[in-house]
């Protein structure tokens, strides 16, 4: 009995020491993380001040070389501040607003340097310089709240993660929203893009949870006898949808359907996958069969890539006017290598359906367009984004450069004005 008491006493002392060590390790880790965040916060404050100064300095000059030097600094500093802010725990919404606002300043500088439209810059930037100064002052004040935590990361994270955060960074969030809307109002193309992202074009009737379940069982008969759990999206979601989780035998997964019309957003199932038994051609055929059941009949095959468990097959909507592929209206399927079962689908882009304006395709003489040692292997007509939220009709060219070692490139060329939008090295 005495021996047992001694053993228990030693064990309790040992556990106590272990607990103290764990607590010490936790506090040490929190101090380390806090120090890293403090460094990023200080870095962001300094570079935000430098950015405001660079914007102000850019308004001093008429000399193009002097202005371009400041524009380059503005583009670089905006990227650096974004990098620092992205690594600070200030809440996702505030972080996104900061990254968006700073990104637009950098993009404006880059666009001005490229176009040489310095008058537009001089008209727009005085107010943005003033707003940046106000934001910089608010940011400096807000950092005090962070430093008050004295290394206690758990206290800070509770404040940030709270549904009603009460850190002083919240004041910046409202200011940023106001400045973002006034300094960079949405263009017509950007407004159309935002409406597309939020599925504003959907005019279908709202379906019930019961109807959503019936739609899932119809689209995916393999899981019709599964156990389902249905939840609705939160009020802050960009659009309402049903999130339907299921479990059936070895399969576990979810389906997301829009509340309007019950359109498929995404599907994912996890299950063990055996050795590959199907060829690539068989996989693509299976993928096309799945698309027919999913009622997506206006698409065409784009490409397929594999990993050790599955093939990822991409399709794009075919424009009815000219049969060009609309890459932005894509559908991605994940197909199991063993049986060809559909393991995943992403139809978000397909639902967002681009509005295509009539465009003219002017032919290109490839022999005069490319160098003599370049051979055109394939040409496709496609629609793709030109970087300004506009879908342009383009020629997608696979070209081979014949030298000692052959190199293959994918080149995207605007079909109307023949501007080269993208060059991608393949092999």
Coordinates of C-alpha atoms in Angstrom, one line a residue:
X1 CA 0.0 0.0 0.0
X2 CA 2.8 2.3 0.9
X3 CA 4.6 1.5 -2.3
X4 CA 1.5 2.2 -4.3
X5 CA 1.1 5.6 -2.5
X6 CA 4.7 6.5 -3.4
X7 CA 4.1 5.6 -7.1
X8 CA 0.8 7.6 -7.2
X9 CA 2.6 10.6 -5.6
X10 CA 5.4 10.4 -8.1
X11 CA 2.9 10.1 -11.0
X12 CA 0.9 13.2 -9.8
X13 CA 4.1 15.2 -9.4
X14 CA 5.1 14.1 -12.9
X15 CA 1.8 15.0 -14.4
X16 CA 2.0 18.4 -12.7
X17 CA 5.4 19.0 -14.1
X18 CA 4.3 17.9 -17.6
X19 CA 1.3 20.3 -17.3
X20 CA 3.6 23.2 -16.3
X21 CA 5.9 22.4 -19.2
X22 CA 2.9 22.3 -21.7
X23 CA 1.6 25.6 -20.3
X24 CA 5.1 27.1 -20.6
X25 CA 5.4 25.8 -24.2
X26 CA 2.0 27.3 -25.1
X27 CA 2.9 30.7 -23.6
X28 CA 6.3 30.6 -25.4
X29 CA 4.6 29.8 -28.7
X30 CA 2.0 32.6 -28.2
X31 CA 4.9 35.1 -27.5
X32 CA 6.7 33.9 -30.7
X33 CA 3.6 34.2 -32.8
X34 CA 2.7 37.6 -31.3
X35 CA 6.2 38.8 -32.0
X36 CA 5.9 37.8 -35.7
X37 CA 2.5 39.5 -36.0
X38 CA 3.9 42.6 -34.3
X39 CA 6.8 42.7 -36.8
X40 CA 4.3 42.4 -39.7
X41 CA 2.1 45.1 -38.2
X42 CA 5.0 47.5 -37.8
X43 CA 6.1 46.7 -41.4
X44 CA 2.7 47.4 -42.7
X45 CA 2.5 50.7 -40.8
X46 CA 5.8 51.9 -42.2
X47 CA 5.1 50.8 -45.8
X48 CA 1.6 52.3 -45.7
X49 CA 3.2 55.6 -44.7
X50 CA 5.7 55.2 -47.6
X51 CA 2.9 54.4 -50.0
X52 CA 1.0 57.6 -49.1
X53 CA 4.2 59.6 -49.5
X54 CA 4.9 58.0 -52.9
X55 CA 1.3 58.8 -54.1
X56 CA 1.8 62.4 -52.9
X57 CA 5.2 62.7 -54.6
X58 CA 3.8 61.5 -57.9
X59 CA 1.7 64.7 -58.1
X60 CA 4.8 66.9 -57.9
X61 CA 6.1 66.2 -61.4
X62 CA 5.4 66.9 -65.1
X63 CA 8.5 65.1 -66.1
X64 CA 7.4 61.6 -67.3
X65 CA 10.5 59.8 -66.1
X66 CA 10.1 61.3 -62.6
X67 CA 6.4 60.3 -62.5
X68 CA 7.2 56.8 -63.8
X69 CA 9.7 56.3 -61.0
X70 CA 7.1 57.2 -58.4
X71 CA 4.5 55.0 -60.2
X72 CA 6.9 52.0 -60.0
X73 CA 7.4 52.7 -56.2
X74 CA 3.6 52.9 -55.7
X75 CA 3.0 49.6 -57.5
X76 CA 5.8 47.9 -55.5
X77 CA 4.8 49.3 -52.1
X78 CA 1.1 48.5 -52.6
X79 CA 2.1 44.9 -53.1
X80 CA 4.4 44.9 -50.1
X81 CA 1.7 46.4 -47.8
X82 CA -0.7 43.8 -49.1
X83 CA 1.7 41.0 -48.3
X84 CA 2.2 42.3 -44.7
X85 CA -1.6 42.8 -44.1
X86 CA -2.4 39.4 -45.4
X87 CA -0.4 37.8 -42.6
X88 CA -2.0 39.8 -39.7
X89 CA -5.1 38.4 -37.8
X90 CA -7.5 41.4 -38.3
X91 CA -10.5 39.5 -39.5
X92 CA -11.2 38.1 -43.0
X93 CA -13.6 40.9 -44.2
X94 CA -11.3 43.7 -43.2
X95 CA -8.3 41.9 -44.7
X96 CA -10.2 41.5 -48.0
X97 CA -11.2 45.1 -48.1
X98 CA -7.6 46.2 -47.5
X99 CA -6.2 43.9 -50.1
X100 CA -8.8 45.1 -52.6
X101 CA -8.2 48.8 -52.0
X102 CA -4.4 48.6 -52.1
X103 CA -4.5 46.3 -55.1
X104 CA -6.6 48.9 -57.0
X105 CA -4.0 51.6 -56.2
X106 CA -1.2 49.4 -57.5
X107 CA -3.2 48.5 -60.6
X108 CA -4.0 52.2 -61.3
X109 CA -0.2 53.0 -61.1
X110 CA 0.7 50.2 -63.4
X111 CA -2.0 51.1 -65.9
X112 CA -1.0 54.8 -65.9
X113 CA 2.7 53.9 -66.5
X114 CA 1.7 51.7 -69.4
X115 CA -0.9 54.1 -71.0
X116 CA 0.9 57.4 -70.2
X117 CA -2.4 59.0 -69.3
X118 CA -0.8 61.2 -66.5
X119 CA -3.6 63.8 -66.6
X120 CA -6.2 61.2 -65.4
X121 CA -3.7 60.2 -62.6
X122 CA -3.4 63.8 -61.5
X123 CA -7.1 64.3 -61.4
X124 CA -7.8 61.1 -59.4
X125 CA -4.9 60.8 -56.9
X126 CA -5.1 64.0 -54.8
X127 CA -8.2 62.7 -53.0
X128 CA -6.8 59.2 -52.7
X129 CA -3.6 60.7 -51.2
X130 CA -5.7 62.4 -48.6
X131 CA -7.7 59.3 -47.9
X132 CA -4.5 57.2 -47.6
X133 CA -3.2 59.7 -45.0
X134 CA -6.4 59.3 -43.0
X135 CA -6.2 55.5 -43.3
X136 CA -2.6 55.5 -42.2
X137 CA -3.5 57.6 -39.1
X138 CA -6.4 55.2 -38.2
X139 CA -4.1 52.2 -38.7
X140 CA -1.5 53.7 -36.3
X141 CA -4.2 54.3 -33.7
X142 CA -5.5 50.7 -34.2
X143 CA -2.1 49.1 -33.6
X144 CA -2.2 50.5 -30.1
X145 CA -5.1 48.1 -29.3
X146 CA -3.0 45.2 -30.5
X147 CA 0.0 46.1 -28.5
X148 CA -2.1 46.4 -25.4
X149 CA -2.6 42.6 -25.4
X150 CA 1.0 42.4 -24.2
X151 CA 1.7 39.1 -26.0
X152 CA -1.6 37.4 -25.1
X153 CA -2.6 36.0 -28.5
X154 CA -5.6 34.1 -27.1
X155 CA -7.2 37.4 -25.9
X156 CA -6.6 39.1 -29.3
X157 CA -7.9 36.1 -31.3
X158 CA -11.1 35.9 -29.3
X159 CA -11.7 39.6 -30.1
X160 CA -11.1 39.1 -33.8
X161 CA -13.1 35.9 -34.1
X162 CA -16.1 37.3 -32.2
X163 CA -19.3 37.6 -34.3
X164 CA -19.3 41.3 -33.3
X165 CA -15.6 42.1 -33.2
X166 CA -14.7 45.0 -30.9
X167 CA -11.1 45.8 -32.0
X168 CA -10.3 49.3 -33.1
X169 CA -9.5 47.9 -36.5
X170 CA -13.2 47.8 -37.0
X171 CA -13.2 51.6 -37.6
X172 CA -10.9 51.1 -40.5
X173 CA -13.2 48.6 -42.0
X174 CA -16.0 51.2 -42.4
X175 CA -13.6 53.8 -43.7
X176 CA -12.1 51.5 -46.2
X177 CA -15.6 50.5 -47.5
X178 CA -16.5 54.2 -48.0
X179 CA -13.2 55.1 -49.6
X180 CA -13.3 52.0 -51.8
X181 CA -16.7 52.9 -53.2
X182 CA -15.8 56.6 -53.7
X183 CA -12.2 56.3 -54.9
X184 CA -12.7 53.3 -57.2
X185 CA -16.3 53.2 -58.4
X186 CA -17.2 50.0 -60.3
X187 CA -17.0 50.3 -64.0
X188 CA -19.9 48.8 -66.0
X189 CA -17.8 45.7 -66.7
X190 CA -16.9 45.3 -63.0
X191 CA -20.6 45.8 -62.0
X192 CA -21.6 43.1 -64.5
X193 CA -18.9 40.8 -63.2
X194 CA -20.1 41.4 -59.6
X195 CA -23.7 40.6 -60.5
X196 CA -22.5 37.4 -62.2
X197 CA -20.5 36.3 -59.1
X198 CA -23.6 36.9 -57.0
X199 CA -25.8 34.9 -59.4
X200 CA -28.1 37.9 -60.0
X201 CA -29.2 36.6 -63.4
X202 CA -30.9 33.6 -61.9
X203 CA -34.7 34.0 -62.3
X204 CA -35.8 30.6 -61.2
X205 CA -38.3 30.0 -58.5
X206 CA -37.1 29.2 -55.0
X207 CA -37.1 25.5 -54.1
X208 CA -37.8 23.9 -50.7
X209 CA -35.4 21.7 -48.7
X210 CA -37.5 18.7 -49.7
X211 CA -37.3 19.6 -53.4
X212 CA -33.5 20.1 -53.0
X213 CA -33.2 16.6 -51.6
X214 CA -35.3 15.2 -54.5
X215 CA -33.0 17.0 -57.0
X216 CA -29.9 15.5 -55.3
X217 CA -31.4 11.9 -55.5
X218 CA -32.3 12.5 -59.2
X219 CA -28.9 13.9 -60.2
X220 CA -26.9 11.3 -58.1
X221 CA -28.9 8.0 -58.0
X222 CA -25.9 6.2 -56.5
X223 CA -26.5 8.0 -53.1
X224 CA -30.4 8.1 -53.2
X225 CA -30.6 5.9 -50.1
X226 CA -28.0 7.8 -48.1
X227 CA -28.5 9.6 -44.8
X228 CA -28.9 13.3 -45.5
X229 CA -28.5 16.5 -43.5
X230 CA -29.6 19.7 -45.1
X231 CA -28.6 23.2 -43.9
X232 CA -29.1 26.6 -45.5
X233 CA -26.4 29.1 -46.3
X234 CA -25.8 32.0 -43.9
X235 CA -27.3 35.4 -44.3
X236 CA -23.9 36.8 -45.3
X237 CA -23.4 34.4 -48.2
X238 CA -23.3 36.1 -51.6
X239 CA -26.4 34.1 -52.7
X240 CA -28.7 31.5 -50.9
X241 CA -28.0 27.8 -51.4
X242 CA -28.6 24.5 -49.7
X243 CA -25.6 22.5 -48.3
X244 CA -26.6 18.8 -48.2
X245 CA -24.3 16.4 -46.5
X246 CA -24.7 12.6 -47.0
X247 CA -23.3 9.3 -45.7
X248 CA -23.9 6.0 -47.4
X249 CA -21.7 3.0 -46.6
X250 CA -18.1 3.8 -47.6
X251 CA -19.2 7.1 -49.2
X252 CA -19.2 10.5 -47.3
X253 CA -19.7 13.8 -49.0
X254 CA -21.8 16.9 -49.8
X255 CA -23.8 18.6 -52.5
X256 CA -24.4 22.3 -52.8
X257 CA -27.5 23.5 -54.8
X258 CA -28.8 27.1 -55.4
X259 CA -32.0 27.9 -53.6
X260 CA -33.2 29.5 -56.9
X261 CA -33.9 26.6 -59.3
X262 CA -31.8 24.0 -57.4
X263 CA -28.8 24.4 -59.8
X264 CA -25.7 22.3 -58.9
X265 CA -22.9 24.3 -57.5
X266 CA -20.6 21.5 -56.3
X267 CA -20.5 17.9 -55.4
X268 CA -17.8 15.9 -53.5
X269 CA -17.6 12.4 -52.3
X270 CA -14.9 10.6 -50.4
X271 CA -14.4 6.8 -50.7
X272 CA -11.5 4.4 -51.0
X273 CA -10.3 4.1 -54.6
X274 CA -8.8 0.9 -56.0
X275 CA -6.2 0.4 -58.7
X276 CA -6.8 2.1 -62.0
X277 CA -8.7 0.0 -64.5
X278 CA -10.0 2.5 -67.1
X279 CA -8.1 4.2 -69.9
X280 CA -8.1 7.9 -70.5
X281 CA -10.6 7.5 -73.3
X282 CA -12.9 5.5 -71.1
X283 CA -12.6 8.1 -68.4
X284 CA -13.6 10.9 -70.8
X285 CA -16.5 8.8 -72.0
X286 CA -17.7 8.3 -68.4
X287 CA -17.3 12.0 -67.8
X288 CA -19.5 12.8 -70.8
X289 CA -22.1 10.4 -69.5
X290 CA -22.1 12.1 -66.1
X291 CA -22.6 15.5 -67.7
X292 CA -25.7 14.3 -69.6
X293 CA -27.2 13.1 -66.3
X294 CA -26.3 16.5 -64.8
X295 CA -28.2 18.1 -67.7
X296 CA -25.2 20.0 -69.0
X297 CA -25.4 19.2 -72.7
X298 CA -24.0 22.4 -74.2
X299 CA -20.4 21.8 -73.3
X300 CA -17.3 20.3 -75.0
X301 CA -14.2 18.6 -73.7
X302 CA -11.2 20.8 -73.0
X303 CA -8.5 18.8 -71.1
X304 CA -7.9 16.0 -68.6
X305 CA -5.2 15.7 -65.9
X306 CA -4.6 12.8 -63.6
X307 CA -3.3 12.0 -60.1
X308 CA -2.8 8.6 -58.5
X309 CA -6.6 8.3 -57.6
X310 CA -8.6 10.2 -60.1
X311 CA -8.8 12.1 -63.4
X312 CA -9.8 15.8 -63.4
X313 CA -11.7 16.5 -66.6
X314 CA -12.5 20.0 -67.7
X315 CA -15.4 21.0 -70.1
X316 CA -16.5 24.4 -71.3
X317 CA -19.7 25.8 -72.7
X318 CA -19.9 26.0 -76.5
X319 CA -21.1 29.4 -77.8
X320 CA -24.1 28.7 -80.1
X321 CA -23.2 31.5 -82.5
X322 CA -19.8 30.4 -83.6
X323 CA -19.1 27.1 -81.6
X324 CA -16.2 28.8 -79.8
X325 CA -15.4 27.5 -76.3
X326 CA -16.3 29.9 -73.5
X327 CA -13.6 29.0 -70.9
X328 CA -15.2 31.1 -68.2
X329 CA -18.3 28.9 -68.4
X330 CA -16.4 25.8 -67.3
X331 CA -17.3 22.5 -65.6
X332 CA -14.7 20.4 -63.7
X333 CA -15.4 16.8 -62.9
X334 CA -13.4 14.4 -60.7
X335 CA -13.6 10.8 -62.0
X336 CA -12.4 7.7 -60.1
X337 CA -9.8 5.7 -61.9
X338 CA -11.1 2.3 -60.8
X339 CA -14.8 2.5 -61.8
X340 CA -15.4 5.9 -63.5
X341 CA -17.6 7.0 -60.6
X342 CA -18.1 10.7 -60.3
X343 CA -16.2 11.8 -57.2
X344 CA -16.6 15.5 -57.6
X345 CA -18.1 18.3 -59.7
X346 CA -17.6 22.1 -59.7
X347 CA -20.3 23.8 -61.8
X348 CA -20.1 27.3 -60.2
X349 CA -18.6 28.9 -63.4
X350 CA -21.2 27.1 -65.6
X351 CA -24.1 28.6 -63.6
X352 CA -22.6 32.1 -63.7
X353 CA -22.9 32.0 -67.6
X354 CA -21.1 34.8 -69.4
X355 CA -23.0 37.3 -71.5
X356 CA -21.1 37.3 -74.9
X357 CA -21.2 40.4 -77.1
X358 CA -21.1 40.0 -80.9
X359 CA -17.4 40.2 -82.1
X360 CA -15.7 39.9 -85.4
X361 CA -13.0 37.3 -86.2
X362 CA -10.4 38.7 -88.6
X363 CA -8.2 36.0 -90.1
X364 CA -4.5 35.8 -89.5
X365 CA -1.8 34.8 -91.9
X366 CA 0.3 32.6 -89.5
X367 CA 3.3 32.6 -91.8
X368 CA 3.7 36.4 -91.5
X369 CA 2.5 36.5 -87.8
X370 CA 5.1 34.0 -86.5
X371 CA 8.8 33.6 -87.2
X372 CA 9.9 31.3 -90.0
X373 CA 11.0 28.6 -87.5
X374 CA 7.6 28.4 -85.8
X375 CA 5.1 25.8 -86.8
X376 CA 1.3 26.1 -86.0
X377 CA 0.0 22.8 -84.7
X378 CA -3.6 23.6 -83.7
X379 CA -5.9 26.6 -83.7
X380 CA -9.1 26.9 -81.6
X381 CA -11.7 29.6 -81.4
X382 CA -12.3 30.5 -77.7
X383 CA -13.7 33.3 -75.5
X384 CA -11.5 34.4 -72.6
X385 CA -11.1 37.3 -70.2
X386 CA -8.9 40.1 -71.4
X387 CA -8.1 41.3 -67.9
X388 CA -10.8 44.0 -67.9
X389 CA -13.8 41.7 -67.2
X390 CA -14.6 41.4 -70.9
X391 CA -14.9 38.1 -72.7
X392 CA -13.0 38.4 -76.0
X393 CA -13.2 36.1 -79.0
X394 CA -9.7 34.7 -79.4
X395 CA -7.6 32.3 -81.4
X396 CA -5.9 29.8 -79.1
X397 CA -2.8 28.6 -81.0
X398 CA -0.6 25.6 -80.1
X399 CA 2.7 26.5 -81.8
X400 CA 6.1 24.6 -81.9
X401 CA 9.4 26.5 -82.3
X402 CA 11.7 24.3 -84.4
X403 CA 15.2 24.5 -83.1
X404 CA 17.7 21.9 -81.8
X405 CA 15.3 21.3 -79.0
X406 CA 11.7 21.8 -79.9
X407 CA 9.6 24.1 -77.6
X408 CA 5.8 24.1 -77.5
X409 CA 3.8 27.2 -76.6
X410 CA 0.1 28.1 -76.1
X411 CA -0.6 31.6 -77.5
X412 CA -4.0 33.4 -77.0
X413 CA -4.6 36.1 -79.6
X414 CA -7.5 38.5 -79.8
X415 CA -9.4 37.5 -83.0
X416 CA -10.5 41.0 -83.9
X417 CA -7.4 43.2 -83.2
X418 CA -4.8 40.5 -83.1
X419 CA -3.4 41.6 -79.7
X420 CA -1.5 38.8 -78.0
X421 CA -3.2 38.3 -74.6
X422 CA -1.2 35.4 -73.2
X423 CA 1.8 33.2 -74.0
X424 CA 2.3 30.0 -72.0
X425 CA 5.3 27.7 -72.3
X426 CA 4.1 24.1 -72.4
X427 CA 7.2 22.0 -73.1

